[in-house]
Amino acid sequence: MICEPLSMLENKVTSNVDNLEVKEEIKKMISCFQNMFSNLRTEWKRFDFFKRSSAFIPVESLLIGTRENDKRIKQRTILDIVESHIQYVPIEKTLQAFLQIPNVFRTISCFISNLSNVGSICNIMQSALWADMKHNEENKLILPIFIYFDEFEINNPLGSHAGIYKIGATYFVLGCLPPQFASQLENIFLLQLHYSEDRKTFGNSVIFAKIIESCRQLEEHGINISTESGDVHVWFSVAFVLGDNLGVNAIMGLTESFSATNFCRFCYATKHLTQTQLREDESLIRTREKYTSDVKTLSNGIKENCIWNSLSNFHITSNMTCDVMHDIYEGKK
Ligand SMILES: [Zn+2]
């Protein structure tokens, strides 16, 4: 589209120009136009360009251990040691890049400051839970982060190899975006990808170690962002860990079987009781104290101490979140 008309133009113009210098100049200019995208010609050049322009945040491949794999060489099966990696996108870089987009930080600040004028509760920042999480640090600007986890199959889910390449994906969103932006795909950020098998082999504490460490950094030290109205220091706090029932139970160290007696992450209602129970029984709700003693004995549906509790503002018993799509719209667990 560009090159052909340009060479026609070049021929026409240079044949009518006698001055050699001007002729060279025109040829050079046209050659520049013809090769406008030469520094983006290969994939490597494109990635290099985006890295340099800081518009692209490269993923970090982190070694978490090794696993055994059998490999067939010349009709013999041998044991092979394979490295296991997780793919992690640095959360602080994503947050910084996002909040530094013109108008983003201003829109969020406006939304937060208007929350007190809204009559009803429409955001976590108006809740008593959030006030608790902030530990009365009114002078700090702390923004809530929601972490979302789910697993998906990249191969044919009905085939004989189903499950081998199943991937666990962790995403995050800012919990203080105005409702019209909150569920837009471009405002949901990828945080990590790992093989589901690896989570079973190495456990939650290894798989989510990097995420928890970075979230702790964000809670304690925060990040600096430069906005239109100057530099601002912002802290973040993980308010909720979201997902479908299986996903949340899995990464919180609760039983992954919904035919277990105590499968519910909120209460001690047995499987039998949940089939007939219509009203909440407050005496059955899991509390911090009961949770601590359950962890010691690994009973009542608890498989391990919830790794997310190591975040200073988070506790599994206050993570009262449900996935409306899975629980109601889809009509199943
Ligand atoms: Zn329950």
GROMACS .gro file of C-alpha atoms and ligand atoms in nm, residues 264-269 274, ligand 1:
model
    8
  264CYS     CA    1  -1.777  -2.505   5.336
  265ARG     CA    2  -1.515  -2.235   5.387
  266PHE     CA    3  -1.755  -2.013   5.584
  267CYS     CA    4  -1.914  -2.252   5.829
  268TYR     CA    5  -1.923  -2.597   5.984
  269ALA     CA    6  -2.255  -2.702   5.829
  274THR     CA    7  -2.664  -2.798   5.377
  334ZN      ZN    8  -2.140  -2.280   5.498
   0.00000   0.00000   0.00000
